[in-house]
Amino acid sequence: MPSASGASHSFADKSCINRLQKEYRALLRDPVPDIIAHPCEKSILEWHYVLKGSPESPYEGGVYHGKVVFPSEYPYKPPAIYVLTPNGRFATSTRLCLSMSDFHPETWNPMWSVASILNGLRSFMYEEAPTAGSITASTAERRRLAAKSLRHNVANATFR
């Protein structure tokens, strides 16, 4: 886990760092089903996650990499959320407009945790509601992208 004393945290306030470290320990003890997440070594403000596509869904067999970028004022301000793997639901490398993202600070609740953010992202993945950053693709296209997802991720140095 990135240390609280590292230079990479110089722009985050201590309460933000402490909260993210606490949430990381909680995720290690009680992981979110089908999602692995951890902070980057260089900055606790940037987390990477991998979401496994649910069986019997268009995403079955898919492995979706993304990142959550926390502001230094977290938990009082919401994070930016990105999906980096082509998936047919969200545009890649684009900030997602979700109720728990920085697109909607007015709906943000400081009691939400990294786990609740990841659970929310997973729920949005399986919905069809249009939002900024969402795209439309057929079930067949989503299945095709799921089949290619791991190969795509392995080619990305950040994923490895």
PDB file of C-alpha atoms in Angstrom:
ATOM      1  CA  MET A   1       0.000   0.000   0.000  1.00  0.00           C
ATOM      2  CA  PRO A   2       1.384   3.461  -0.761  1.00  0.00           C
ATOM      3  CA  SER A   3       2.690   5.099   2.377  1.00  0.00           C
ATOM      4  CA  ALA A   4       1.243   8.241   3.897  1.00  0.00           C
ATOM      5  CA  SER A   5       4.691   9.786   4.100  1.00  0.00           C
ATOM      6  CA  GLY A   6       5.595   9.524   0.418  1.00  0.00           C
ATOM      7  CA  ALA A   7       6.033  12.594  -1.775  1.00  0.00           C
ATOM      8  CA  SER A   8       3.285  11.287  -4.036  1.00  0.00           C
ATOM      9  CA  HIS A   9       0.758  12.257  -1.373  1.00  0.00           C
ATOM     10  CA  SER A  10       1.953  15.834  -0.891  1.00  0.00           C
ATOM     11  CA  PHE A  11      -1.174  17.268  -2.503  1.00  0.00           C
ATOM     12  CA  ALA A  12      -3.661  15.102  -0.621  1.00  0.00           C
ATOM     13  CA  ASP A  13      -4.641  16.092   2.864  1.00  0.00           C
ATOM     14  CA  LYS A  14      -3.998  13.709   5.715  1.00  0.00           C
ATOM     15  CA  SER A  15      -7.666  12.827   6.262  1.00  0.00           C
ATOM     16  CA  CYS A  16      -7.965  11.822   2.596  1.00  0.00           C
ATOM     17  CA  ILE A  17      -4.886   9.599   2.790  1.00  0.00           C
ATOM     18  CA  ASN A  18      -6.029   8.011   6.047  1.00  0.00           C
ATOM     19  CA  ARG A  19      -9.498   7.360   4.667  1.00  0.00           C
ATOM     20  CA  LEU A  20      -8.200   5.743   1.453  1.00  0.00           C
ATOM     21  CA  GLN A  21      -5.735   3.575   3.383  1.00  0.00           C
ATOM     22  CA  LYS A  22      -8.534   2.475   5.712  1.00  0.00           C
ATOM     23  CA  GLU A  23     -10.786   1.668   2.755  1.00  0.00           C
ATOM     24  CA  TYR A  24      -8.031  -0.337   1.093  1.00  0.00           C
ATOM     25  CA  ARG A  25      -7.584  -2.435   4.229  1.00  0.00           C
ATOM     26  CA  ALA A  26     -11.370  -2.951   4.340  1.00  0.00           C
ATOM     27  CA  LEU A  27     -11.389  -4.100   0.692  1.00  0.00           C
ATOM     28  CA  LEU A  28      -8.625  -6.591   1.429  1.00  0.00           C
ATOM     29  CA  ARG A  29     -10.685  -8.019   4.310  1.00  0.00           C
ATOM     30  CA  ASP A  30     -14.043  -7.902   2.503  1.00  0.00           C
ATOM     31  CA  PRO A  31     -13.588  -7.677  -1.292  1.00  0.00           C
ATOM     32  CA  VAL A  32     -16.342  -6.564  -3.649  1.00  0.00           C
ATOM     33  CA  PRO A  33     -17.570  -9.638  -5.589  1.00  0.00           C
ATOM     34  CA  ASP A  34     -16.032  -9.911  -9.065  1.00  0.00           C
ATOM     35  CA  ILE A  35     -13.937  -6.740  -8.614  1.00  0.00           C
ATOM     36  CA  ILE A  36     -10.323  -6.330  -7.553  1.00  0.00           C
ATOM     37  CA  ALA A  37      -9.113  -2.813  -6.750  1.00  0.00           C
ATOM     38  CA  HIS A  38      -5.972  -1.262  -5.343  1.00  0.00           C
ATOM     39  CA  PRO A  39      -4.203   2.092  -5.201  1.00  0.00           C
ATOM     40  CA  CYS A  40      -1.277   2.791  -7.511  1.00  0.00           C
ATOM     41  CA  GLU A  41       2.148   2.595  -5.953  1.00  0.00           C
ATOM     42  CA  LYS A  42       2.907   6.184  -6.984  1.00  0.00           C
ATOM     43  CA  SER A  43      -0.260   7.790  -5.620  1.00  0.00           C
ATOM     44  CA  ILE A  44      -2.989   6.625  -3.315  1.00  0.00           C
ATOM     45  CA  LEU A  45      -5.303   9.046  -5.156  1.00  0.00           C
ATOM     46  CA  GLU A  46      -5.345   6.816  -8.257  1.00  0.00           C
ATOM     47  CA  TRP A  47      -6.833   3.344  -7.936  1.00  0.00           C
ATOM     48  CA  HIS A  48      -7.071   0.694 -10.609  1.00  0.00           C
ATOM     49  CA  TYR A  49      -9.773  -1.934 -10.674  1.00  0.00           C
ATOM     50  CA  VAL A  50     -10.573  -5.046 -12.658  1.00  0.00           C
ATOM     51  CA  LEU A  51     -14.221  -6.008 -13.028  1.00  0.00           C
ATOM     52  CA  LYS A  52     -15.036  -9.556 -14.106  1.00  0.00           C
ATOM     53  CA  GLY A  53     -18.080  -9.829 -16.400  1.00  0.00           C
ATOM     54  CA  SER A  54     -21.012 -11.675 -14.834  1.00  0.00           C
ATOM     55  CA  PRO A  55     -22.061 -15.076 -16.151  1.00  0.00           C
ATOM     56  CA  GLU A  56     -25.105 -15.109 -18.404  1.00  0.00           C
ATOM     57  CA  SER A  57     -24.604 -11.444 -19.314  1.00  0.00           C
ATOM     58  CA  PRO A  58     -23.229  -9.871 -22.504  1.00  0.00           C
ATOM     59  CA  TYR A  59     -20.019  -9.303 -20.505  1.00  0.00           C
ATOM     60  CA  GLU A  60     -19.515 -12.954 -19.516  1.00  0.00           C
ATOM     61  CA  GLY A  61     -15.828 -13.855 -19.626  1.00  0.00           C
ATOM     62  CA  GLY A  62     -14.836 -10.209 -19.903  1.00  0.00           C
ATOM     63  CA  VAL A  63     -12.106  -8.648 -17.798  1.00  0.00           C
ATOM     64  CA  TYR A  64     -12.577  -4.876 -17.585  1.00  0.00           C
ATOM     65  CA  HIS A  65      -9.806  -2.620 -16.349  1.00  0.00           C
ATOM     66  CA  GLY A  66     -10.468   0.911 -15.168  1.00  0.00           C
ATOM     67  CA  LYS A  67      -9.391   3.568 -12.757  1.00  0.00           C
ATOM     68  CA  VAL A  68     -10.874   5.764 -10.066  1.00  0.00           C
ATOM     69  CA  VAL A  69      -9.126   9.092  -9.482  1.00  0.00           C
ATOM     70  CA  PHE A  70      -9.825  10.625  -6.098  1.00  0.00           C
ATOM     71  CA  PRO A  71      -9.561  14.357  -5.415  1.00  0.00           C
ATOM     72  CA  SER A  72      -7.348  15.431  -2.524  1.00  0.00           C
ATOM     73  CA  GLU A  73     -10.566  16.471  -0.754  1.00  0.00           C
ATOM     74  CA  TYR A  74     -12.000  12.919  -0.740  1.00  0.00           C
ATOM     75  CA  PRO A  75     -14.312  11.866   0.916  1.00  0.00           C
ATOM     76  CA  TYR A  76     -15.890  15.330   0.781  1.00  0.00           C
ATOM     77  CA  LYS A  77     -15.675  15.435  -3.010  1.00  0.00           C
ATOM     78  CA  PRO A  78     -16.389  12.543  -5.417  1.00  0.00           C
ATOM     79  CA  PRO A  79     -13.872  10.749  -7.647  1.00  0.00           C
ATOM     80  CA  ALA A  80     -13.583  10.599 -11.427  1.00  0.00           C
ATOM     81  CA  ILE A  81     -14.316   7.124 -12.799  1.00  0.00           C
ATOM     82  CA  TYR A  82     -12.954   5.640 -16.030  1.00  0.00           C
ATOM     83  CA  VAL A  83     -13.187   2.318 -17.870  1.00  0.00           C
ATOM     84  CA  LEU A  84     -10.053   1.555 -19.908  1.00  0.00           C
ATOM     85  CA  THR A  85     -11.124  -1.691 -21.607  1.00  0.00           C
ATOM     86  CA  PRO A  86     -13.493  -1.600 -24.610  1.00  0.00           C
ATOM     87  CA  ASN A  87     -16.793  -3.045 -23.402  1.00  0.00           C
ATOM     88  CA  GLY A  88     -19.745  -1.756 -25.438  1.00  0.00           C
ATOM     89  CA  ARG A  89     -21.319   0.057 -22.478  1.00  0.00           C
ATOM     90  CA  PHE A  90     -18.892   2.858 -21.649  1.00  0.00           C
ATOM     91  CA  ALA A  91     -16.470   4.813 -23.806  1.00  0.00           C
ATOM     92  CA  THR A  92     -12.872   4.052 -22.900  1.00  0.00           C
ATOM     93  CA  SER A  93     -10.634   6.561 -21.141  1.00  0.00           C
ATOM     94  CA  THR A  94     -13.570   8.946 -20.703  1.00  0.00           C
ATOM     95  CA  ARG A  95     -14.860  10.314 -17.397  1.00  0.00           C
ATOM     96  CA  LEU A  96     -18.132   8.589 -16.645  1.00  0.00           C
ATOM     97  CA  CYS A  97     -21.212  10.499 -15.601  1.00  0.00           C
ATOM     98  CA  LEU A  98     -22.522   8.436 -12.703  1.00  0.00           C
ATOM     99  CA  SER A  99     -24.357   9.502  -9.552  1.00  0.00           C
ATOM    100  CA  MET A 100     -21.254   8.705  -7.488  1.00  0.00           C
ATOM    101  CA  SER A 101     -18.742  10.416  -9.800  1.00  0.00           C
ATOM    102  CA  ASP A 102     -17.356  13.926 -10.034  1.00  0.00           C
ATOM    103  CA  PHE A 103     -19.986  14.671 -12.690  1.00  0.00           C
ATOM    104  CA  HIS A 104     -22.562  14.870  -9.901  1.00  0.00           C
ATOM    105  CA  PRO A 105     -21.018  16.441  -6.802  1.00  0.00           C
ATOM    106  CA  GLU A 106     -24.534  17.442  -5.712  1.00  0.00           C
ATOM    107  CA  THR A 107     -25.516  13.782  -5.239  1.00  0.00           C
ATOM    108  CA  TRP A 108     -22.234  12.697  -3.644  1.00  0.00           C
ATOM    109  CA  ASN A 109     -22.385  11.319  -0.102  1.00  0.00           C
ATOM    110  CA  PRO A 110     -19.124  11.368   1.920  1.00  0.00           C
ATOM    111  CA  MET A 111     -20.260   8.166   3.635  1.00  0.00           C
ATOM    112  CA  TRP A 112     -19.833   6.269   0.361  1.00  0.00           C
ATOM    113  CA  SER A 113     -16.699   4.164   0.197  1.00  0.00           C
ATOM    114  CA  VAL A 114     -14.491   2.728  -2.510  1.00  0.00           C
ATOM    115  CA  ALA A 115     -16.521  -0.486  -2.158  1.00  0.00           C
ATOM    116  CA  SER A 116     -19.823   1.343  -2.691  1.00  0.00           C
ATOM    117  CA  ILE A 117     -18.362   3.189  -5.698  1.00  0.00           C
ATOM    118  CA  LEU A 118     -17.256  -0.112  -7.254  1.00  0.00           C
ATOM    119  CA  ASN A 119     -20.622  -1.739  -6.539  1.00  0.00           C
ATOM    120  CA  GLY A 120     -22.343   1.250  -8.139  1.00  0.00           C
ATOM    121  CA  LEU A 121     -20.122   1.043 -11.202  1.00  0.00           C
ATOM    122  CA  ARG A 122     -20.922  -2.645 -11.564  1.00  0.00           C
ATOM    123  CA  SER A 123     -24.660  -1.872 -11.386  1.00  0.00           C
ATOM    124  CA  PHE A 124     -24.377   0.847 -14.034  1.00  0.00           C
ATOM    125  CA  MET A 125     -22.466  -1.560 -16.275  1.00  0.00           C
ATOM    126  CA  TYR A 126     -25.522  -3.806 -16.505  1.00  0.00           C
ATOM    127  CA  GLU A 127     -28.067  -1.008 -16.986  1.00  0.00           C
ATOM    128  CA  GLU A 128     -28.893   0.635 -20.282  1.00  0.00           C
ATOM    129  CA  ALA A 129     -29.579   4.158 -19.012  1.00  0.00           C
ATOM    130  CA  PRO A 130     -27.822   6.696 -21.242  1.00  0.00           C
ATOM    131  CA  THR A 131     -25.296   8.925 -19.527  1.00  0.00           C
ATOM    132  CA  ALA A 132     -22.229  10.955 -20.469  1.00  0.00           C
ATOM    133  CA  GLY A 133     -19.535   8.430 -21.295  1.00  0.00           C
ATOM    134  CA  SER A 134     -21.974   5.651 -22.184  1.00  0.00           C
ATOM    135  CA  ILE A 135     -22.197   4.119 -25.631  1.00  0.00           C
ATOM    136  CA  THR A 136     -24.630   1.802 -27.368  1.00  0.00           C
ATOM    137  CA  ALA A 137     -23.610  -1.605 -28.664  1.00  0.00           C
ATOM    138  CA  SER A 138     -25.438  -4.805 -29.492  1.00  0.00           C
ATOM    139  CA  THR A 139     -25.286  -7.839 -27.243  1.00  0.00           C
ATOM    140  CA  ALA A 140     -23.218  -9.589 -29.916  1.00  0.00           C
ATOM    141  CA  GLU A 141     -20.715  -6.706 -29.955  1.00  0.00           C
ATOM    142  CA  ARG A 142     -20.464  -6.722 -26.156  1.00  0.00           C
ATOM    143  CA  ARG A 143     -19.804 -10.476 -26.212  1.00  0.00           C
ATOM    144  CA  ARG A 144     -17.130  -9.992 -28.890  1.00  0.00           C
ATOM    145  CA  LEU A 145     -15.463  -7.287 -26.801  1.00  0.00           C
ATOM    146  CA  ALA A 146     -15.666  -9.504 -23.693  1.00  0.00           C
ATOM    147  CA  ALA A 147     -13.833 -12.270 -25.543  1.00  0.00           C
ATOM    148  CA  LYS A 148     -11.065  -9.827 -26.560  1.00  0.00           C
ATOM    149  CA  SER A 149     -10.855  -7.950 -23.251  1.00  0.00           C
ATOM    150  CA  LEU A 150      -8.034  -9.856 -21.568  1.00  0.00           C
ATOM    151  CA  ARG A 151      -5.855  -9.649 -24.682  1.00  0.00           C
ATOM    152  CA  HIS A 152      -6.513  -5.892 -24.816  1.00  0.00           C
ATOM    153  CA  ASN A 153      -5.614  -5.460 -21.139  1.00  0.00           C
ATOM    154  CA  VAL A 154      -2.405  -7.479 -21.308  1.00  0.00           C
ATOM    155  CA  ALA A 155      -1.186  -5.104 -24.023  1.00  0.00           C
ATOM    156  CA  ASN A 156      -1.652  -2.191 -21.577  1.00  0.00           C
ATOM    157  CA  ALA A 157       1.399  -1.671 -19.349  1.00  0.00           C
ATOM    158  CA  THR A 158      -0.743  -0.208 -16.554  1.00  0.00           C
ATOM    159  CA  PHE A 159      -2.784  -3.416 -16.391  1.00  0.00           C
ATOM    160  CA  ARG A 160       0.278  -5.627 -16.048  1.00  0.00           C
TER     161      ARG A 160
END
